[in-house]
Short mmCIF file of C-alpha atoms in Angstrom, two decimals:
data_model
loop_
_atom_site.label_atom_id
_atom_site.label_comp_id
_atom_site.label_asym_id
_atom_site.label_seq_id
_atom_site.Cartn_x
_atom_site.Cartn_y
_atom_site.Cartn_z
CA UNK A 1 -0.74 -14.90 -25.98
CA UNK A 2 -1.17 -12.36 -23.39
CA UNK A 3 -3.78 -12.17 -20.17
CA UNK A 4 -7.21 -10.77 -20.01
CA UNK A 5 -7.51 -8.93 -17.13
CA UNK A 6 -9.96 -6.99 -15.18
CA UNK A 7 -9.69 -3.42 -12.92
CA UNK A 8 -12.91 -3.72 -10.64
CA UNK A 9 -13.11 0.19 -9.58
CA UNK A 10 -11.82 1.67 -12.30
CA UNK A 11 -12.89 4.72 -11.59
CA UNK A 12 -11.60 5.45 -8.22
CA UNK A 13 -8.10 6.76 -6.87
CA UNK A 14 -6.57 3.34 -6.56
CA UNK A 15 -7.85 1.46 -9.87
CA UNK A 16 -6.89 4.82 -12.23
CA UNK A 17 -3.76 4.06 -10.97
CA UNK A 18 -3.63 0.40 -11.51
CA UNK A 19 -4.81 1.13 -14.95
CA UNK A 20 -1.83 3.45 -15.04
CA UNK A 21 0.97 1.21 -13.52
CA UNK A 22 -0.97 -1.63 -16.52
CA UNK A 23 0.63 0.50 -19.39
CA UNK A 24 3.58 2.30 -17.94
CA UNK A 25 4.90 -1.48 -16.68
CA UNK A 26 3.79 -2.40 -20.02
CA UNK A 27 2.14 -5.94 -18.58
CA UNK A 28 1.02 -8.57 -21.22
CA UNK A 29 -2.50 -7.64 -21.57
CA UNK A 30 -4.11 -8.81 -24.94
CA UNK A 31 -7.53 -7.23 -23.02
CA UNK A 32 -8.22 -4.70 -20.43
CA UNK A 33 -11.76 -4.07 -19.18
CA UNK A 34 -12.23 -1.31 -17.08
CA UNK A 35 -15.55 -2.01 -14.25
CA UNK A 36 -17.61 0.29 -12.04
CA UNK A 37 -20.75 -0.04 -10.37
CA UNK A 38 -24.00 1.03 -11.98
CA UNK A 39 -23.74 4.92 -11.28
CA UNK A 40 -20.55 5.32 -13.14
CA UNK A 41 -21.62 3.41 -16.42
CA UNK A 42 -19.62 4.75 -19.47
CA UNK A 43 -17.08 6.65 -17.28
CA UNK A 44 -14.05 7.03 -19.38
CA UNK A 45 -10.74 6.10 -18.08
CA UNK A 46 -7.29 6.32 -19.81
CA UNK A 47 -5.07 2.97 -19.98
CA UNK A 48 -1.64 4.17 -21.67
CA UNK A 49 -2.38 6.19 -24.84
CA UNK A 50 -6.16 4.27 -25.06
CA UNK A 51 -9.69 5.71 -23.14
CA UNK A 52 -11.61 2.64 -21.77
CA UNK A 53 -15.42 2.97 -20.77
CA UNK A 54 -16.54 1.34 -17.89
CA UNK A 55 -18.87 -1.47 -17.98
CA UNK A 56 -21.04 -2.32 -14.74
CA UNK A 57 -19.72 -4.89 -12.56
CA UNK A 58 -23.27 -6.00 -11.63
CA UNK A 59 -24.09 -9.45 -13.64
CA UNK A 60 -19.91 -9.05 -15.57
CA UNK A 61 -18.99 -12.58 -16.84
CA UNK A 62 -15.48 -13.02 -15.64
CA UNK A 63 -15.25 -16.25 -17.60
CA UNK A 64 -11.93 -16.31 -19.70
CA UNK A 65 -10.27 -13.70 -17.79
CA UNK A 66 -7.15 -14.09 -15.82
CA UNK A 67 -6.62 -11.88 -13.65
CA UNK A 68 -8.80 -8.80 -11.90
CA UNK A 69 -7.52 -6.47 -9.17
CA UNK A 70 -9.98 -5.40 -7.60
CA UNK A 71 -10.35 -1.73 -5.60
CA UNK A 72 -13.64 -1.64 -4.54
CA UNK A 73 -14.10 -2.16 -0.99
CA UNK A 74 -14.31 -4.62 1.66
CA UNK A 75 -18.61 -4.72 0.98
CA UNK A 76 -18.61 -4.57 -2.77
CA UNK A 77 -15.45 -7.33 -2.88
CA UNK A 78 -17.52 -9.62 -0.50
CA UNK A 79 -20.20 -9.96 -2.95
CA UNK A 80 -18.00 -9.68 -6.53
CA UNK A 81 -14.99 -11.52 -5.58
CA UNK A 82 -15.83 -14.89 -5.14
CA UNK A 83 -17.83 -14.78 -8.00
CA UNK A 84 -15.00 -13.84 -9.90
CA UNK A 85 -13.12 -16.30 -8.23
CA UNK A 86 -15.44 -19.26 -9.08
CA UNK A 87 -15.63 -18.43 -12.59
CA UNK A 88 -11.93 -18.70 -12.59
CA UNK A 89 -10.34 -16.02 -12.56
CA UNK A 90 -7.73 -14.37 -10.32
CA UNK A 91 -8.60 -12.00 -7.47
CA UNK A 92 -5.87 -9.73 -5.95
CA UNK A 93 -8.24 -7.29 -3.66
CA UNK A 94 -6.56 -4.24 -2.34
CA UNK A 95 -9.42 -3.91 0.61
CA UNK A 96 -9.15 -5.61 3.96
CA UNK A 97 -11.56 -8.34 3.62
CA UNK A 98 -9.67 -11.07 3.09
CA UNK A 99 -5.77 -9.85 4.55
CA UNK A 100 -6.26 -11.87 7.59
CA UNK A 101 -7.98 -15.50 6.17
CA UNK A 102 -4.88 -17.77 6.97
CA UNK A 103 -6.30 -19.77 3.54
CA UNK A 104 -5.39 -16.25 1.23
CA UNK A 105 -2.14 -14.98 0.56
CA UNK A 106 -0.80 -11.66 1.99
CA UNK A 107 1.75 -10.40 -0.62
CA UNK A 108 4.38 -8.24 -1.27
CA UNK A 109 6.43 -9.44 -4.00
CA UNK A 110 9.91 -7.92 -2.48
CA UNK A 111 8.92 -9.82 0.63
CA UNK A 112 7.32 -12.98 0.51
CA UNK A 113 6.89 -13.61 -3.67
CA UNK A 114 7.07 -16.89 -3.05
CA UNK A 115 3.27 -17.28 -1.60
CA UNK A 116 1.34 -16.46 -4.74
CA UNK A 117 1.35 -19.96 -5.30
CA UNK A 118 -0.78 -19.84 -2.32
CA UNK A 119 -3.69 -18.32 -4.59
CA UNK A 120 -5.17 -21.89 -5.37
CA UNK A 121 -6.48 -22.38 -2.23
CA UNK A 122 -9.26 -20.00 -2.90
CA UNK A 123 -7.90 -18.23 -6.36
CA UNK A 124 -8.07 -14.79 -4.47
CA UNK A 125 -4.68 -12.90 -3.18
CA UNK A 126 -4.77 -9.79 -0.97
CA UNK A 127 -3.02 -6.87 -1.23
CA UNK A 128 -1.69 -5.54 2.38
CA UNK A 129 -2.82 -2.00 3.99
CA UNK A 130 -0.96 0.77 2.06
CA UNK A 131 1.20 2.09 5.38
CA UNK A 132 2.40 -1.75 5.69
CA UNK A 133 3.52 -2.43 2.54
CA UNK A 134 6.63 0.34 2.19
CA UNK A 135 7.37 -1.17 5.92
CA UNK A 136 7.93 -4.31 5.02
CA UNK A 137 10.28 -3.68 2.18
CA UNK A 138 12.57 -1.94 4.40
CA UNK A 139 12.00 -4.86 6.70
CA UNK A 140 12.63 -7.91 4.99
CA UNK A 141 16.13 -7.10 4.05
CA UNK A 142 17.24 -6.08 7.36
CA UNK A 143 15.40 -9.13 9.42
CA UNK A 144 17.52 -11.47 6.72
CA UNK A 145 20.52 -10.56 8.09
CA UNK A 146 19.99 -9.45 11.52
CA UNK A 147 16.33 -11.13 12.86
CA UNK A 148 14.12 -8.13 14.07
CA UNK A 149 12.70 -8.61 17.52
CA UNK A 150 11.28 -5.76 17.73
CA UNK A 151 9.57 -2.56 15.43
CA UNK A 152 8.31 0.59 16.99
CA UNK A 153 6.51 2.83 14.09
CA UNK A 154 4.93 6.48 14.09
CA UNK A 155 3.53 7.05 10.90
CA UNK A 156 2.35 10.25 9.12
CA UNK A 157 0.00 9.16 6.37
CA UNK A 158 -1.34 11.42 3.73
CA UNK A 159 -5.40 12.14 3.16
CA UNK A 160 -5.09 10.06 -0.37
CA UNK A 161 -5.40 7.30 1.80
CA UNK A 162 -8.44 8.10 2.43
CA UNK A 163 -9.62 8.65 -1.18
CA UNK A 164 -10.94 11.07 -2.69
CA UNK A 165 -13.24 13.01 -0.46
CA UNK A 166 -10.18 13.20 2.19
CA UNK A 167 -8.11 14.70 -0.62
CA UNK A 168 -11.10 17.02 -1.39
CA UNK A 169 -11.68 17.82 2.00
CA UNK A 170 -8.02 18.83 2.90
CA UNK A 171 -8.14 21.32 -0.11
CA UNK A 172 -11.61 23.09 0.98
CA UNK A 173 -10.39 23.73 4.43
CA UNK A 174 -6.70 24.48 3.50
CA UNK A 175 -8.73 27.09 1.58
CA UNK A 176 -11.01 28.20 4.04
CA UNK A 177 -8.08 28.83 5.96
CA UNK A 178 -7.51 32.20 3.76
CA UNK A 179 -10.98 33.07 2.93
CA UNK A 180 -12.62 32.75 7.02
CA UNK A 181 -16.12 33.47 5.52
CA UNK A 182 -16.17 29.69 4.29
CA UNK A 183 -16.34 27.52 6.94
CA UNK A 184 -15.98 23.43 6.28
CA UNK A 185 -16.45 21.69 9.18
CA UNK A 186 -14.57 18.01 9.29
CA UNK A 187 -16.71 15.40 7.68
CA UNK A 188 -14.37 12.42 6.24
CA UNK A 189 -11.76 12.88 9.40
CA UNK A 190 -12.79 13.32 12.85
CA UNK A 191 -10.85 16.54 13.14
CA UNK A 192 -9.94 19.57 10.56
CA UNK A 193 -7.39 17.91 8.91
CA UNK A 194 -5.52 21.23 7.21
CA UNK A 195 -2.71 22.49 8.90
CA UNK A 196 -3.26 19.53 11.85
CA UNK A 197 -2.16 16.47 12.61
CA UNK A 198 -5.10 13.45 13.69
CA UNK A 199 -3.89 10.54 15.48
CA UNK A 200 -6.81 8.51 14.62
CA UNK A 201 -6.94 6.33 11.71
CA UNK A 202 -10.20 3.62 11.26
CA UNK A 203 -11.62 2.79 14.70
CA UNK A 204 -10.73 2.45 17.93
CA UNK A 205 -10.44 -0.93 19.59
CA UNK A 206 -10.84 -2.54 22.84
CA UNK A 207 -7.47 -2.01 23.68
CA UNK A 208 -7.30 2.00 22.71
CA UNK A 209 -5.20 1.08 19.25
CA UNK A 210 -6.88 1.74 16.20
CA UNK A 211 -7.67 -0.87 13.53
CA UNK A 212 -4.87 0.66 11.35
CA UNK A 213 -2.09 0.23 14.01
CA UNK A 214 -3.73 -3.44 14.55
CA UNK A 215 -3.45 -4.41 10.57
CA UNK A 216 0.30 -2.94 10.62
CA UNK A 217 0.90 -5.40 13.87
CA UNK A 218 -1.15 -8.50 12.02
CA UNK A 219 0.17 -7.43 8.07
CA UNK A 220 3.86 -7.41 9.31
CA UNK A 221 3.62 -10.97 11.20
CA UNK A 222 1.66 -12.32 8.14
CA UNK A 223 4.27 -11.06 5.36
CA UNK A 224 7.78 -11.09 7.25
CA UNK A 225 7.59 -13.09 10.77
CA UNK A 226 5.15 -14.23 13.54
CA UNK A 227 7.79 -13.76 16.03
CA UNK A 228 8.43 -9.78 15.21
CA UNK A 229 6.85 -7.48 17.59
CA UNK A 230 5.44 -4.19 16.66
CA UNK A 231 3.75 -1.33 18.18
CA UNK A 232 2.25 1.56 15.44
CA UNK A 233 0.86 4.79 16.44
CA UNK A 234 -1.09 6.11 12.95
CA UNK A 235 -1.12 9.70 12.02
CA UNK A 236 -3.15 11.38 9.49
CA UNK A 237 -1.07 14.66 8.11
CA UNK A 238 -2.12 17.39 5.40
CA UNK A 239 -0.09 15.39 2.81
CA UNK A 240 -2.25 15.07 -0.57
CA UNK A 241 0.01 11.85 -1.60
CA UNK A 242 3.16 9.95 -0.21
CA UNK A 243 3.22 8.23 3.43
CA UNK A 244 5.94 8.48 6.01
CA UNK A 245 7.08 6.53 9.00
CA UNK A 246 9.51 7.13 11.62
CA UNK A 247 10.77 3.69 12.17
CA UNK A 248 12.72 2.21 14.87
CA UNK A 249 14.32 -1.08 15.33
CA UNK A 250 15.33 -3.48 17.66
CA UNK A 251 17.47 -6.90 16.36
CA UNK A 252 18.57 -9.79 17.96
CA UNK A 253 22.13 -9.34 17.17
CA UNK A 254 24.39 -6.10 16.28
CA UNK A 255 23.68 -4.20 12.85
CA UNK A 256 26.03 -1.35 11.93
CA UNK A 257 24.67 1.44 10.13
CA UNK A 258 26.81 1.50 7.58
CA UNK A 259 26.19 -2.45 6.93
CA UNK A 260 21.97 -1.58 7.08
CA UNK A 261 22.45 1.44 4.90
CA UNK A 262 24.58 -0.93 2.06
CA UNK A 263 21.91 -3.60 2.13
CA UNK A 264 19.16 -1.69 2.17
CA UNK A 265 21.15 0.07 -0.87
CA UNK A 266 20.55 -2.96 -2.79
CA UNK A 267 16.91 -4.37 -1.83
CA UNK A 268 15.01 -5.13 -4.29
CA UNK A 269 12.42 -1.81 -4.18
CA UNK A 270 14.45 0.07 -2.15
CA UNK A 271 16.01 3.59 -2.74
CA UNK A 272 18.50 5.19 -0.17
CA UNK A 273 18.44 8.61 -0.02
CA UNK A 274 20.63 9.46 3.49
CA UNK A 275 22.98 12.48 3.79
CA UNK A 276 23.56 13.83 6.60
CA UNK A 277 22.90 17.18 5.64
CA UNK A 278 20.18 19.75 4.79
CA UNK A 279 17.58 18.56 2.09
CA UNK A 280 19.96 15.26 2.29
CA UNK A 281 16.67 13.03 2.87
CA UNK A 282 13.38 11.97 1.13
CA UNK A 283 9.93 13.84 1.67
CA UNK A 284 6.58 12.65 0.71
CA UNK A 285 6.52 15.38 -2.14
CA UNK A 286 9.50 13.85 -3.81
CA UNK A 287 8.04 10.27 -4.02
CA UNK A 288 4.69 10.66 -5.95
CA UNK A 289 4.26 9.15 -8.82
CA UNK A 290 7.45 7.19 -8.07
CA UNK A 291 7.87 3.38 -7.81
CA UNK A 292 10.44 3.03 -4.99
CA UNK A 293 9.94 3.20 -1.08
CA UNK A 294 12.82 5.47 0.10
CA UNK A 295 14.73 5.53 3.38
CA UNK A 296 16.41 8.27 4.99
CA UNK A 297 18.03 9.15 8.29
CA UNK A 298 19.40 5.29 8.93
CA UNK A 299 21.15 5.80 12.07
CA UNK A 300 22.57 4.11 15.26
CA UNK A 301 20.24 3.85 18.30
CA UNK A 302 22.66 4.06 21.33
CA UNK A 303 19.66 3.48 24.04
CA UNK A 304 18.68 -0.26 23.24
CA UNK A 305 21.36 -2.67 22.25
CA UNK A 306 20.81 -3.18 18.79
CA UNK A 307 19.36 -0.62 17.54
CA UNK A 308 18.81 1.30 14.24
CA UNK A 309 16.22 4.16 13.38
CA UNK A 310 15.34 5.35 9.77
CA UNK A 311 12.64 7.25 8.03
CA UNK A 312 10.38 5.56 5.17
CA UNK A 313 8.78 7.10 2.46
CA UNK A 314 6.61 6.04 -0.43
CA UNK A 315 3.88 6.94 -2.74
CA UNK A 316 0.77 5.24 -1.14
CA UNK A 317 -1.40 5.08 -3.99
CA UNK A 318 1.70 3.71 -6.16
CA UNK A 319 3.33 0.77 -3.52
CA UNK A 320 0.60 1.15 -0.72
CA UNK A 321 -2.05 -0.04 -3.34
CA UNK A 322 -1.89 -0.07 -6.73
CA UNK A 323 1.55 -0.86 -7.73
CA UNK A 324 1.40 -3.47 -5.55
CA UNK A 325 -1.07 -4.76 -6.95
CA UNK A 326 0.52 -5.18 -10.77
CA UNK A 327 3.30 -6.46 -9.26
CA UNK A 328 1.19 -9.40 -7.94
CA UNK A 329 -0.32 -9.97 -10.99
CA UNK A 330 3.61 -10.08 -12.52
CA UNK A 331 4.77 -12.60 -10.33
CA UNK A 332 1.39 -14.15 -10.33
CA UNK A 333 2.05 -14.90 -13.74
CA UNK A 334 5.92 -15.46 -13.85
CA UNK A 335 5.76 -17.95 -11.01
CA UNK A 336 2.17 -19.56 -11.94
CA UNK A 337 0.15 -18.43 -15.11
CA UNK A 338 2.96 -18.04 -17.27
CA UNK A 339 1.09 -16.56 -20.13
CA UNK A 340 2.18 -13.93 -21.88
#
């Protein structure tokens, strides 16, 4: 007997994808129901080789179901979570609302699998912030055998994550670049985001971060270790899919390249692309639609004592969200439900 589960914002970037990742990882689902709020009643949606239409979310029984992932929003999931919750079945929510409630698991099943079991407390697991979950993958592995003290992170992240009308409005003013009698002035980003770079991600805070670089700080010290430091500066590039980060760090005892590139060779999630020659690396381009997070350019850094740079790469709608997600709801149900 298989689960009955439920993908709240089915039609949206992130939960087409989930619906995706559902059949390609080929999860025990004896039911899928596809939900959307009121204005996209009947949408149809593909899940594998079947079309779902989407039912409205407003007034859904989620009595009987297992599991819903949920990729609606911080206001929406406020409202339709802990309904869901109370009627028993299992929230994983890929918005912010509830990353940072010490009660609700953070996961990332490469990381810290071991806290699903956490989802009791309130039967609702979070999924982290899309530039913090390839981080921590490349991370965990390393801190294991050589205790981070420190992370410094630039990161170049692509207009998916800011859904669809970034995506749309990188490809009307990449456009307008070549026909000048169109003008389209910035209206999801704060700047013209084609053939730019904005170092401004969510908003600013007291303390001139932004909330992005904050969650990265928080997410990381959640998922891996309170006692890490880290510093993020978040860019926004004209990438359609596929986040990067330049990623430097700082351990409490000696790591040899060599040794970081061989574990990080064998990391659960993990693929090592590193050559140390031209095209010998991983770009954003290469790693849509794929499952890994890559790293490239692992290297030495001679000006702190224990140093080591790379470069981090991974599809943000696939392990920054959605992918993610289903593989919560796999060890969710290895480790707990174990239906299926």
């Amino acid at each position: 007997m298989g689960y009955k589960v439920v993908v709240a914002g089915a039609t949206g970037n992130v939960g087409r994808e989930m619906l995706n990742i559902l059949a390609e990882r080929e999860f025990p689902a004896d039911e899928v129901v596809a939900l959307a709020s009121r204005r996209s009643l009947g949408t149809e949606v593909s899940y594998g080789d079947k079309t779902l239409k989407t039912k409205d979310i407003e007034g859904f029984d989620f009595t009987g179901y297992d599991i819903a992932l949920f990729a609606i929003g911080s206001e929406p999931t406020k409202k339709y979570a802990p309904i869901a919750a109370s009627q028993g079945c299992v929230v994983i929510d890929n918005s912010s609302l509830y990353r940072y409630d010490p009660a609700i698991p953070l996961v990332v099943p490469e990381v810290n699998p071991e806290a699903v079991e956490m989802y009791k407390n309130k039967n609702i697991i979070a999924n982290p912030n899309c530039s913090t979950a390839q981080l921590v993958v490349a991370l965990k592995p390393l801190h294991d055998r050589a205790k981070i003290k420190r992370v410094v992170v630039a990161t170049y992240q692509s207009v998916s994550g800011a859904g669809k009308e970034g995506m749309d409005e990188l490809w009307e003013q990449t456009k307008a670049v070549y026909n000048p009698t169109k003008d389209v002035p910035p209206k999801k980003f704060t700047k013209e985001i084609a053939f730019n770079v904005i170092p401004h991600i969510d908003v600013f805070l007291d303390d001139g971060s932004t909330k992005e670089e904050w969650k990265m700080v928080a997410e990381t010290k959640k998922i891996v270790d309170p006692k890490i430091k880290l510093t993020a500066t978040c860019v926004r590039v004209p990438v359609f899919v596929g986040h990067s980060e330049a990623v430097n760090i700082e351990f409490e005892e000696f790591l040899d390249e060599d040794e970081a590139r061989d574990i990080l060779r064998e990391a659960p999630g993990v693929m090592v692309i590193d050559k140390r020659e031209n095209g010998g690396y991983i770009t954003p381009k290469e790693c849509v639609g794929d499952y890994a997070t890559f790293i490239s350019r692992i290297r030495q850094d001679s000006t702190v004592e224990n140093g080591i740079n790379l470069w981090c790469v991974s599809d943000n709608l696939r392990k920054g969200a959605a992918l993610n997600a289903v593989q919560i709801a796999e060890t969710l149900g290895n480790r707990c439900l174990k239906k299926g």
